[in-house]
CSV table of C-alpha atoms in Angstrom, one decimal:
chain,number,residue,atom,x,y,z
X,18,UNK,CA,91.3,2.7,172.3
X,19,UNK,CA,93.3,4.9,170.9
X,20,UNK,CA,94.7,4.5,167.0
X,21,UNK,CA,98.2,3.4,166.8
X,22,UNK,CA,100.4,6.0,165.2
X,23,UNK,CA,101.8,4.3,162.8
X,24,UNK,CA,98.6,3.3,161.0
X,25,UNK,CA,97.5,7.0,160.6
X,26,UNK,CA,100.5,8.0,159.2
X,27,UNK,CA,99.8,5.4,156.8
X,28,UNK,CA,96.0,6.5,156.3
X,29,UNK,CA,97.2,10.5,155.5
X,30,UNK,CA,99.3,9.1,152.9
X,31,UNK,CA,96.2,6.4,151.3
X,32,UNK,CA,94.9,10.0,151.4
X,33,UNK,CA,97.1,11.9,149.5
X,34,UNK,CA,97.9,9.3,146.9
X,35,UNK,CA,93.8,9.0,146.2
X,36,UNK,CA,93.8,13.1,145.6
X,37,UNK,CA,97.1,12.6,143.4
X,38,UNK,CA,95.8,9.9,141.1
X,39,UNK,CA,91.9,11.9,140.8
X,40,UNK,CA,94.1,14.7,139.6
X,41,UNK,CA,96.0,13.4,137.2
X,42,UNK,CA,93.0,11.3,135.9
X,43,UNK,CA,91.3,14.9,135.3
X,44,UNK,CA,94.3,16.2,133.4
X,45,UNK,CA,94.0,12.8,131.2
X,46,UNK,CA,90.7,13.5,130.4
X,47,UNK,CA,91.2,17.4,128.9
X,48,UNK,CA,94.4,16.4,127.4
X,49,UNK,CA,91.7,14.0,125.8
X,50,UNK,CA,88.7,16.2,125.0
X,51,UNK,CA,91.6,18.8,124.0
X,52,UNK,CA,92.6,18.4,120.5
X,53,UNK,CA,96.2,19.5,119.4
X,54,UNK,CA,95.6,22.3,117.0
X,55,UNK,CA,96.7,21.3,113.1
X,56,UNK,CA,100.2,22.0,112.2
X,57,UNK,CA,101.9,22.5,116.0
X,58,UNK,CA,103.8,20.4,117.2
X,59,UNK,CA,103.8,19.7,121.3
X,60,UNK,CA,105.9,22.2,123.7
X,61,UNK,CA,106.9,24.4,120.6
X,62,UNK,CA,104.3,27.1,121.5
X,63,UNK,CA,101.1,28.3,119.2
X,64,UNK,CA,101.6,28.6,115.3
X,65,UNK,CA,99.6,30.1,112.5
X,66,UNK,CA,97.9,27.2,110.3
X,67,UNK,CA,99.1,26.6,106.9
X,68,UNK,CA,96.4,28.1,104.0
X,69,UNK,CA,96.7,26.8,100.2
X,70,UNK,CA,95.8,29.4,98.0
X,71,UNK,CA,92.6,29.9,96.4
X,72,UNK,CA,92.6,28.8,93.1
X,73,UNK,CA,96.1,26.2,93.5
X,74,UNK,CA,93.1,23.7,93.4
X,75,UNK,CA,91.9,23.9,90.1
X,76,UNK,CA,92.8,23.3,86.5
X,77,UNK,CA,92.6,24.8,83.4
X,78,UNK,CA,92.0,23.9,79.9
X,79,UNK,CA,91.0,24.6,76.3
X,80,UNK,CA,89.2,22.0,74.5
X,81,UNK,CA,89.0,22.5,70.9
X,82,UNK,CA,86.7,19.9,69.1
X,83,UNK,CA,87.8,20.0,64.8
X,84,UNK,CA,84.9,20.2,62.2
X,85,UNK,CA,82.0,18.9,61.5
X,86,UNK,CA,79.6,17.6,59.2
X,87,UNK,CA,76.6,20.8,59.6
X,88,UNK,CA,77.2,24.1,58.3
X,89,UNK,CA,77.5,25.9,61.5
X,90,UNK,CA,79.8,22.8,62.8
X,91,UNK,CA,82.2,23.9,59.4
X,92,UNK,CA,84.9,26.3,61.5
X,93,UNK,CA,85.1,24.2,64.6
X,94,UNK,CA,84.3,24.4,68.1
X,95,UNK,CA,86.0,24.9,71.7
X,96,UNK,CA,85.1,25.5,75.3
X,97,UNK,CA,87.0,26.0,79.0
X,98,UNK,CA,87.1,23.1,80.9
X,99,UNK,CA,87.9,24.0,84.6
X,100,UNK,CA,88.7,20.8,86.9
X,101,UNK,CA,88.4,21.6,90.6
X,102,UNK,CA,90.3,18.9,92.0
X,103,UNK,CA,89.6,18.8,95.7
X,104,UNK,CA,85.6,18.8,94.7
X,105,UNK,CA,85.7,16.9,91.1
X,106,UNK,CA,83.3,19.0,89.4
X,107,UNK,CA,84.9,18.9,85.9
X,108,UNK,CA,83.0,21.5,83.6
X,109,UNK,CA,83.5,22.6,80.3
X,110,UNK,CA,82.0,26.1,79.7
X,111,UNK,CA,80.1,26.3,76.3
X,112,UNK,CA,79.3,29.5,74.2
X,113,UNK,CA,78.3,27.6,71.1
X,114,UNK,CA,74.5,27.1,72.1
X,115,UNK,CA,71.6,28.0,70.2
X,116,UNK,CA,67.6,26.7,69.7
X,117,UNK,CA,66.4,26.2,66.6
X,118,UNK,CA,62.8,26.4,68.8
X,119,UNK,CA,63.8,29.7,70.6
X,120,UNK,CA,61.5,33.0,70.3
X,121,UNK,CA,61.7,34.5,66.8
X,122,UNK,CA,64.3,32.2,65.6
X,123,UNK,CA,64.1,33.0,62.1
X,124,UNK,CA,63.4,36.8,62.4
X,125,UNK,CA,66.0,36.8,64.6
X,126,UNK,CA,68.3,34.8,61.6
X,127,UNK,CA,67.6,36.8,58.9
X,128,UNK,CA,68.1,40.5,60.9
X,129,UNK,CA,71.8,39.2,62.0
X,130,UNK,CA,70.8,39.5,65.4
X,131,UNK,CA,70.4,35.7,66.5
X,132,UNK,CA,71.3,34.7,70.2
X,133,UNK,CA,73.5,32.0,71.5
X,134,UNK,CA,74.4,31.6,74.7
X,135,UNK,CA,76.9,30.1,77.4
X,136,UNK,CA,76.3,27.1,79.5
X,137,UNK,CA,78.6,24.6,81.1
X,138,UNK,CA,78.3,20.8,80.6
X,139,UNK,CA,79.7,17.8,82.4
X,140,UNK,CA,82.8,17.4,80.2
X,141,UNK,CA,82.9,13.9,79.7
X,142,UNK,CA,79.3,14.2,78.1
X,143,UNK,CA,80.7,17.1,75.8
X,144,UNK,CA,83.9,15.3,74.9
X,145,UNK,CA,82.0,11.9,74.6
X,146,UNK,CA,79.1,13.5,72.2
X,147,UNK,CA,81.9,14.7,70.0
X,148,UNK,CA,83.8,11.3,69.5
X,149,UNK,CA,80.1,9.9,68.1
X,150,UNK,CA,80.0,12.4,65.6
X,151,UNK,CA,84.0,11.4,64.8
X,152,UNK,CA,85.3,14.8,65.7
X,153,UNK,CA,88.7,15.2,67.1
X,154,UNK,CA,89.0,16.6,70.1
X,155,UNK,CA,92.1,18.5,71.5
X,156,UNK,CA,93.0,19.3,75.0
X,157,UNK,CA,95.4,22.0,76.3
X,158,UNK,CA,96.3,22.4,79.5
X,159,UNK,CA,97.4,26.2,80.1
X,160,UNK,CA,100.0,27.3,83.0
X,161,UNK,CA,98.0,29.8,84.9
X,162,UNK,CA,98.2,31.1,88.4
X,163,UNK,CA,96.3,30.1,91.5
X,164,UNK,CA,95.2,33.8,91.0
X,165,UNK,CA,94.1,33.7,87.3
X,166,UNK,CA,92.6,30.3,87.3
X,167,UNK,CA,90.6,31.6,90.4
X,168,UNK,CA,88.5,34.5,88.5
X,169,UNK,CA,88.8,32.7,85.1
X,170,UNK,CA,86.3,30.1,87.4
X,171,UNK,CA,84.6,32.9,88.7
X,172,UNK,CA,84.2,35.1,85.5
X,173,UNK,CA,82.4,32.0,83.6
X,174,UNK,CA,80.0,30.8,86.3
X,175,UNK,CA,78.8,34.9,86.3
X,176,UNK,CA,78.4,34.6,82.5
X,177,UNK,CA,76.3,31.3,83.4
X,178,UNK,CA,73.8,32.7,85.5
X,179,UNK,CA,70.4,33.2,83.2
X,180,UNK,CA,70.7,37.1,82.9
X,181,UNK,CA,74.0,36.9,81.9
X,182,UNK,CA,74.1,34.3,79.4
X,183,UNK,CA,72.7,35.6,76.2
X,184,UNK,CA,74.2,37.0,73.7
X,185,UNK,CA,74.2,38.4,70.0
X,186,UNK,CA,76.4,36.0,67.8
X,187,UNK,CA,78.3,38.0,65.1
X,188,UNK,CA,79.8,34.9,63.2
X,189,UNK,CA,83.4,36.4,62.6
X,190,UNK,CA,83.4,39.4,65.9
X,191,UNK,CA,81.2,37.6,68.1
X,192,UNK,CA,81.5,34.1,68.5
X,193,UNK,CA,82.0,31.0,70.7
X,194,UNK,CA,86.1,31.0,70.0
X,195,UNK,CA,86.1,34.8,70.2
X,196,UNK,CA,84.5,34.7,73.7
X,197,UNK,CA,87.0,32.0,74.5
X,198,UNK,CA,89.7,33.7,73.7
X,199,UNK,CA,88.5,37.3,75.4
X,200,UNK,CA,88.0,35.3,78.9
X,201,UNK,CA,91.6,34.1,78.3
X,202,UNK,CA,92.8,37.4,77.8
X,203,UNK,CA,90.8,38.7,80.6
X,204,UNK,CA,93.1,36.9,82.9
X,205,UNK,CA,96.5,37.4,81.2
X,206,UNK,CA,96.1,40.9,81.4
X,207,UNK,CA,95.5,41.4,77.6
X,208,UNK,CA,98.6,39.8,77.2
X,209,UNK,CA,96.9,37.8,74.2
X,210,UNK,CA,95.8,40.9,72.4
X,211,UNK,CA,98.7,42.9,73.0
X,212,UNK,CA,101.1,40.4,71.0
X,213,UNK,CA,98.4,39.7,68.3
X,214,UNK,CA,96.5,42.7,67.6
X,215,UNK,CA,99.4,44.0,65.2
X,216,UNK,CA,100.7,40.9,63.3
X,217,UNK,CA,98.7,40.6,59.7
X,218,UNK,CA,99.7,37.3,57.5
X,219,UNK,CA,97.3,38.8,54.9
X,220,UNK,CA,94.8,36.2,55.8
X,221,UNK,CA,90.8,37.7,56.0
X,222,UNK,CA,87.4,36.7,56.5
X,223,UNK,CA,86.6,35.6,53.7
X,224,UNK,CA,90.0,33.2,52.8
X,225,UNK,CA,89.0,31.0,56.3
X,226,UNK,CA,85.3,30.7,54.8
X,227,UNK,CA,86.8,29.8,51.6
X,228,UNK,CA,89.0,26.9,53.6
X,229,UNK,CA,87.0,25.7,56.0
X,230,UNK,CA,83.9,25.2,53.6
X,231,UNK,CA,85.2,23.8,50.4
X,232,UNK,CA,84.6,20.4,51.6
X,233,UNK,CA,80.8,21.2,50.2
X,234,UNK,CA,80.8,23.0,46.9
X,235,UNK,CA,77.4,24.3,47.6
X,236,UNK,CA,77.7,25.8,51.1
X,237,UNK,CA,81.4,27.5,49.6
X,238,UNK,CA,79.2,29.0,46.9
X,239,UNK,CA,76.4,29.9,48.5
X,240,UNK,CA,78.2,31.5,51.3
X,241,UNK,CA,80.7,33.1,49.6
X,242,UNK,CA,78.1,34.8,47.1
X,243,UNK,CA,76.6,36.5,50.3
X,244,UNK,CA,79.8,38.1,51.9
X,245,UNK,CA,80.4,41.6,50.9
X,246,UNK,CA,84.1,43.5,50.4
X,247,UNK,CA,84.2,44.0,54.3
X,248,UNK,CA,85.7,39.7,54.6
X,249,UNK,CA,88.1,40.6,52.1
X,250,UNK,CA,90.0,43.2,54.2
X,251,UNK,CA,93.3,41.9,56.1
X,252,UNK,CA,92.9,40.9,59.3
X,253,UNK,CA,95.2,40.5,62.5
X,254,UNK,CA,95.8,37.2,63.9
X,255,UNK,CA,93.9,38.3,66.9
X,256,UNK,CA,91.2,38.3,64.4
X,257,UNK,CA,91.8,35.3,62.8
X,258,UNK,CA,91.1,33.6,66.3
X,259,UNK,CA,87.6,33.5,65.6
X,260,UNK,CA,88.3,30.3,63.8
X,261,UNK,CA,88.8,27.8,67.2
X,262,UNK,CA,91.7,25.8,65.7
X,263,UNK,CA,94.1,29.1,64.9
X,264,UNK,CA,93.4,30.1,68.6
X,265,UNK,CA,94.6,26.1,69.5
X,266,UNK,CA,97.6,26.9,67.6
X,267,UNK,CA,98.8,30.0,68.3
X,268,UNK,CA,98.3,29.7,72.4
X,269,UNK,CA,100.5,26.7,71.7
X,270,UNK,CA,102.8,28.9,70.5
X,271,UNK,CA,102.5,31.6,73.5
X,272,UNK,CA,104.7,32.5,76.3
X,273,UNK,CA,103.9,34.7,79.4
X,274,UNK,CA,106.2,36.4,82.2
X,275,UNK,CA,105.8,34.7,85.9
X,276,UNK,CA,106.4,36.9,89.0
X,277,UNK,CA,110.2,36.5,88.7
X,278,UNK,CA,109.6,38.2,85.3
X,279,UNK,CA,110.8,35.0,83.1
X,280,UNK,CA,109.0,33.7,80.3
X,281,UNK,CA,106.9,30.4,80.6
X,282,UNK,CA,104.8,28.6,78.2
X,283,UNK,CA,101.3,29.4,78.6
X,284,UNK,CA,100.3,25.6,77.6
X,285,UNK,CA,101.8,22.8,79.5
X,286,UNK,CA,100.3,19.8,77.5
X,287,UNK,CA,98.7,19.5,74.3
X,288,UNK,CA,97.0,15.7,73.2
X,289,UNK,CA,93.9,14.7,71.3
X,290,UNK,CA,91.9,13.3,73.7
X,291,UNK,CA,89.6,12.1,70.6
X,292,UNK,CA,91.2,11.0,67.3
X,293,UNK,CA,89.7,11.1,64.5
X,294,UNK,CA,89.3,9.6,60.6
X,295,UNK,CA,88.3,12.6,59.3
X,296,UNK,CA,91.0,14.6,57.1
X,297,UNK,CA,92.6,17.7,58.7
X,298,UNK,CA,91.1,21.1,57.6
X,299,UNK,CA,92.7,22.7,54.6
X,300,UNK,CA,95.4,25.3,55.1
X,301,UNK,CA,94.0,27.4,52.2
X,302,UNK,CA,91.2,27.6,50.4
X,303,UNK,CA,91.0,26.2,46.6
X,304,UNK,CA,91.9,27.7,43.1
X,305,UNK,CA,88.3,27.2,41.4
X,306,UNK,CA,88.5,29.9,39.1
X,307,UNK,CA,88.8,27.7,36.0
X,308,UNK,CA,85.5,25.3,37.0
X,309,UNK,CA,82.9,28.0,37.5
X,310,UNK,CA,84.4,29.7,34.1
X,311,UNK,CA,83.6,26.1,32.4
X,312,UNK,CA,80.1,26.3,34.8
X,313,UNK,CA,79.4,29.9,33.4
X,314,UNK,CA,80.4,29.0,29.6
X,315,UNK,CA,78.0,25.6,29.5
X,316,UNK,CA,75.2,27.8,31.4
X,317,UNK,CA,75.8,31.0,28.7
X,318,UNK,CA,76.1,28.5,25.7
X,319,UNK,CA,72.9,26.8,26.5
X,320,UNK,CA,71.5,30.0,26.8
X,321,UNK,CA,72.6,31.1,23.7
X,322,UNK,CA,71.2,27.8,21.5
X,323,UNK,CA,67.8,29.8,21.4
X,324,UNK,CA,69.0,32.0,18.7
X,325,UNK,CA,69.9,29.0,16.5
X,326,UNK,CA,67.9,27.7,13.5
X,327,UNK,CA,67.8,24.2,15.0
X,328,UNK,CA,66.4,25.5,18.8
X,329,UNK,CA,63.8,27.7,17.0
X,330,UNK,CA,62.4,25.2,14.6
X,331,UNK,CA,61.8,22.8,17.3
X,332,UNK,CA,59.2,23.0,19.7
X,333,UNK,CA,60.5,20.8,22.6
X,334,UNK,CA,64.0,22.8,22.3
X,335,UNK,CA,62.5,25.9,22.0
X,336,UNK,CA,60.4,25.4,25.1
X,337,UNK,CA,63.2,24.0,27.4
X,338,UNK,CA,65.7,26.7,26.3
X,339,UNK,CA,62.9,29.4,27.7
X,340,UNK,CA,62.4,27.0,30.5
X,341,UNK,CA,66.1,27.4,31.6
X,342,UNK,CA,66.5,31.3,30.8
X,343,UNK,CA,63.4,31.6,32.8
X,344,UNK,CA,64.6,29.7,36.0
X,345,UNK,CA,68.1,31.4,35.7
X,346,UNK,CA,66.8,34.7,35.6
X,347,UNK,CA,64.1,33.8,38.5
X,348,UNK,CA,66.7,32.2,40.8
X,349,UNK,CA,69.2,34.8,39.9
X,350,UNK,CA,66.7,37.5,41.2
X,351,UNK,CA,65.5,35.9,44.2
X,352,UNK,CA,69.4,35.7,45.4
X,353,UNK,CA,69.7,39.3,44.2
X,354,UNK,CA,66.5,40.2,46.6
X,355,UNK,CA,68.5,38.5,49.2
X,356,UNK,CA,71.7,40.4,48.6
X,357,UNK,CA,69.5,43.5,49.0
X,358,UNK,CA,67.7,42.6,52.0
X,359,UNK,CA,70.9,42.1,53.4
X,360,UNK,CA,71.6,45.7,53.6
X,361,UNK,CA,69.3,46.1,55.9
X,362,UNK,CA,70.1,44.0,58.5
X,363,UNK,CA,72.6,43.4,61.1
X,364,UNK,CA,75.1,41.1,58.7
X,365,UNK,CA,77.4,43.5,58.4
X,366,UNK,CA,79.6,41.4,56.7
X,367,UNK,CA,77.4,41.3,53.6
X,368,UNK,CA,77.6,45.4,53.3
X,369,UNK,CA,79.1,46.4,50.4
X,370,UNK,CA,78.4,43.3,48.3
X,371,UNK,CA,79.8,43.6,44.3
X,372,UNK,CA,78.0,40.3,43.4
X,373,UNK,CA,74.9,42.7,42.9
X,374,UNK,CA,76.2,43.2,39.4
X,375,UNK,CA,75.6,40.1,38.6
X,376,UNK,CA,72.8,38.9,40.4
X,377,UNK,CA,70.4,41.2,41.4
X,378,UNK,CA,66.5,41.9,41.6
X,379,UNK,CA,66.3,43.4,37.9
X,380,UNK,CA,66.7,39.4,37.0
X,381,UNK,CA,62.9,38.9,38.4
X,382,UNK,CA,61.9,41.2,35.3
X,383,UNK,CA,63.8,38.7,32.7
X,384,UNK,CA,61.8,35.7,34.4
X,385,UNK,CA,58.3,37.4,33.7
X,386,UNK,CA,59.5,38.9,30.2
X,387,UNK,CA,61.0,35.6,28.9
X,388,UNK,CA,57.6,33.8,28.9
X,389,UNK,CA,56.1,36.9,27.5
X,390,UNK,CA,57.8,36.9,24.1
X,391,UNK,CA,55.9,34.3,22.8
X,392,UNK,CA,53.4,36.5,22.6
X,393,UNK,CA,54.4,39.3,20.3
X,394,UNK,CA,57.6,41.4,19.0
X,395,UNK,CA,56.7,44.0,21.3
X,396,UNK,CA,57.6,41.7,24.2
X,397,UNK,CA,60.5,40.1,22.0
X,398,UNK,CA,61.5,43.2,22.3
X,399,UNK,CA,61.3,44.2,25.9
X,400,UNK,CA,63.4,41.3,26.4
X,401,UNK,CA,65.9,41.9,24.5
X,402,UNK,CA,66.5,45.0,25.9
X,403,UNK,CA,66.2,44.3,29.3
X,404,UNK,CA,68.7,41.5,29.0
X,405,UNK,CA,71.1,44.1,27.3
X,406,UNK,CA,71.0,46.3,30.3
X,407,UNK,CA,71.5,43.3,32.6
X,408,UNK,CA,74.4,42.2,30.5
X,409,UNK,CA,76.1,45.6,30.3
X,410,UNK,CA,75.7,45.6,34.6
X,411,UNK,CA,77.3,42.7,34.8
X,412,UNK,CA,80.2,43.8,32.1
X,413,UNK,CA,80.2,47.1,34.7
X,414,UNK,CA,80.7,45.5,37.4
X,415,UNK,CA,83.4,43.7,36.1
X,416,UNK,CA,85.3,46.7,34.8
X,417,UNK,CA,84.6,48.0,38.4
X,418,UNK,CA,86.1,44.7,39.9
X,419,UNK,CA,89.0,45.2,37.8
X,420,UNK,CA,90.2,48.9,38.8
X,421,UNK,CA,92.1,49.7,42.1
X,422,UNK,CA,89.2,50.9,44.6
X,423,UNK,CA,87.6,47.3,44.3
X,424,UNK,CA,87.9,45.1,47.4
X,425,UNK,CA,86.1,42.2,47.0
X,426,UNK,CA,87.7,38.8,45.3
X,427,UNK,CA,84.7,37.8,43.5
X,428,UNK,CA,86.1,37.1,40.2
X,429,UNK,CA,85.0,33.6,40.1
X,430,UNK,CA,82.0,35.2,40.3
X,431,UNK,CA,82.2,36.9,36.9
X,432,UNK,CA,83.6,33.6,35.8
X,433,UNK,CA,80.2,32.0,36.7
X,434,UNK,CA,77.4,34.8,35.7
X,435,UNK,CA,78.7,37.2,33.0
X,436,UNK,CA,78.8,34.5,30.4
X,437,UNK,CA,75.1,33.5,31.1
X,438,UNK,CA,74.4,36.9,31.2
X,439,UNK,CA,75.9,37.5,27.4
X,440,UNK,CA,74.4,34.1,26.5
X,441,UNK,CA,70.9,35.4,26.9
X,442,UNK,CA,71.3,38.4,25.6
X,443,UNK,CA,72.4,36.8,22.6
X,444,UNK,CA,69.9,34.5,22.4
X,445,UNK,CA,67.0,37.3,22.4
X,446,UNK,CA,68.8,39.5,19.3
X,447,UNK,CA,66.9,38.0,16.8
X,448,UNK,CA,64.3,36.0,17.9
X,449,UNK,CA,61.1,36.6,15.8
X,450,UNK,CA,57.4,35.8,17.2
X,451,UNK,CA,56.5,32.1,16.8
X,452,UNK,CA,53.0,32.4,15.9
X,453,UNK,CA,51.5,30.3,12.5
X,454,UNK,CA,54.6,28.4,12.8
């Protein structure tokens, strides 16, 4: 029996359509497993992804945290806080850092060669640990460049890495605001030092000590007695950035040239992130002059009461009147052996210090002659004498402080320890042994 025609003719089409619809089932599925590639659109041919640049991810701040309560928290404090905002990591790179249990600590103190180094911390952590210790905190945001932000990141996680950390911390060349400051200039092309470098407000070293650490009369004396002429030279205002809140101020204060060659601010926002019920930092440092000259006449009269009638007769005055010449003259020459050791160390700022008129490690002679004259004229005499030659030091040094070639603003020094000095020696003119009295 043979097929009727019509019925194949039906069958090569069943045919075809099957082949048809296994084709275009095939096509479905690579269309499927095909993705479109990001960024082209369908029939408009093959296009070249779009790339952010490096570095548009992140941003850039400088945190600057005001004064504290510790000596070494006095001037301030500030950091870099880089945000990478497609990852989160929000650091705040550090160079403040040092161990009071590190190797050699305290050699490494007293020869000016101590070492801090640079680490980055979580900077809510930093920011929070400030705001328990009530210290304000400021934030500025700076307008860099994809490009700048980029190896300002990079240049800081290199200084992070343990052989590059370290450093030798000078505290006026070498510090945490000064390396701060350096990494920002780094990137702006030395932008910061070429507009800084030159301009002098007749500010130094020495008047930001005064300022910053007159909120403890004993730290302002102590420190101040130990700086030589080199803090009282003039300094630039790139210098003065040493001192983190002048380097706040004056970026705030900054412009830099874009591509296009216009000027932009270099900070975008400025806000304390952290208030604080502390007073603000002096702008200058006090007019004491007057105080230590009362100080130094009350120390000098006291010392000159041994010559009276009244001090002699007594032996309770007498006693305490050699009591405080000899712890005067002691303490006077153990800061004098200081000064000296100074010299030969790294503390550079201490060169050159005039206060050795006045205080200096001939005083430790006085301490062990005072005692001595109860025991004779001979060392009534010895005394005497070396006192006058103390006294006429200290009445050289001030004629020295007085002339041109002097550099050194110590003259509430002279305030202080010439009339103690004149006090003594007074007090030892006349003073006749005690014995059979």
């Amino acid at each position: 029996m043979m097929r009727h025609p019509t019925f194949r003719s039906m069958e090569t089409r069943s045919a075809w359509a099957a082949a048809l619809s296994v084709a275009v089932c095939v096509l479905g599925l690579f269309a499927v497993a095909t993705p479109p590639v990001l960024g082209q659109n369908p029939g408009s041919g093959p296009q070249t992804p779009q790339v952010a640049e490096p570095g548009t991810e992140l941003r850039v701040w400088l945190v600057t945290a005001a004064p504290g309560d510790a000596v070494w928290e006095r001037y301030g404090h500030n950091a870099i806080r880089v945000l990478d905002t497609r990852t989160g990591r929000d650091v705040s790179y550090n160079w403040g850092i040092f161990d009071f249990e590190q190797v050699d600590f305290i050699p490494r103190f007293l020869q000016g060669r101590m070492l801090y180094r640079m680490a980055p911390f979580r900077t809510d952590a930093m920011i929070a640990s400030y705001a328990q210790t009530n210290r304000e905190v400021r934030l500025q945001e700076l307008n860099l460049t994809a490009a700048q932000k980029l190896a300002l990141r990079d240049f800081a996680e290199n200084n992070a890495l343990p052989e590059n950390r370290n450093y030798i911390y000078q505290y006026f060349a070498d510090n945490c605001s000064t390396r701060a400051r350096d990494l920002l200039d780094l990137v702006l092309g030395g932008a910061l030092q070429d507009s800084y470098s030159a301009e002098d407000r007749g500010a130094s070293y020495r008047f930001h000590t005064r300022r910053l650490t007159q909120v403890d009369p004993l730290i302002y004396t102590g420190m101040d007695l130990l700086l030589g002429s080199p803090t009282d030279a003039p300094i630039s205002v790139w210098d003065e950035m040493f001192v983190p809140m002048v380097l706040a101020d004056e970026l705030n204060a900054f412009s830099v040239s874009d591509a296009s060659g216009s000027l932009r601010p270099l900070v975008l926002n400025d806000e304390i992130v952290v208030p604080s019920s502390r007073a603000d930092a002096p702008l200058a440092p006090p007019s004491w002059l007057w105080a230590y000259l009362m100080i130094g006449l009350v120390v000098g009269g006291v010392l000159a009461l041994r010559s009276t009638e009244r001090v002699r007769s007594s032996i309770v005055l007498r006693n305490v009147s050699l009591f405080v010449g000899t712890v005067w003259s002691l303490l006077g020459g153990v800061v004098g052996l200081v000064l000296v050791g100074l010299l030969f160390t790294d503390h550079i700022f201490s060169y050159r210090n005039e206060n050795l008129f006045l205080v200096n490690p001939l005083m430790l002679v006085t301490a062990v002659l005072l005692p001595l004259t109860l025991l004779g004229e001979r060392w009534k005499t010895r005394a005497y004498t070396w006192s006058l030659l103390l006294a006429g030091l200290a009445l050289a040094g001030l004629l020295w402080h007085l002339l041109p070639w002097s550099t050194q603003t110590s003259a509430m020094f002279f305030a202080l320890f010439l009339p103690a000095h004149l006090g003594l020696a007074w007090s030892l003119r006349d003073v006749a042994p005690l014995e059979g009295r």
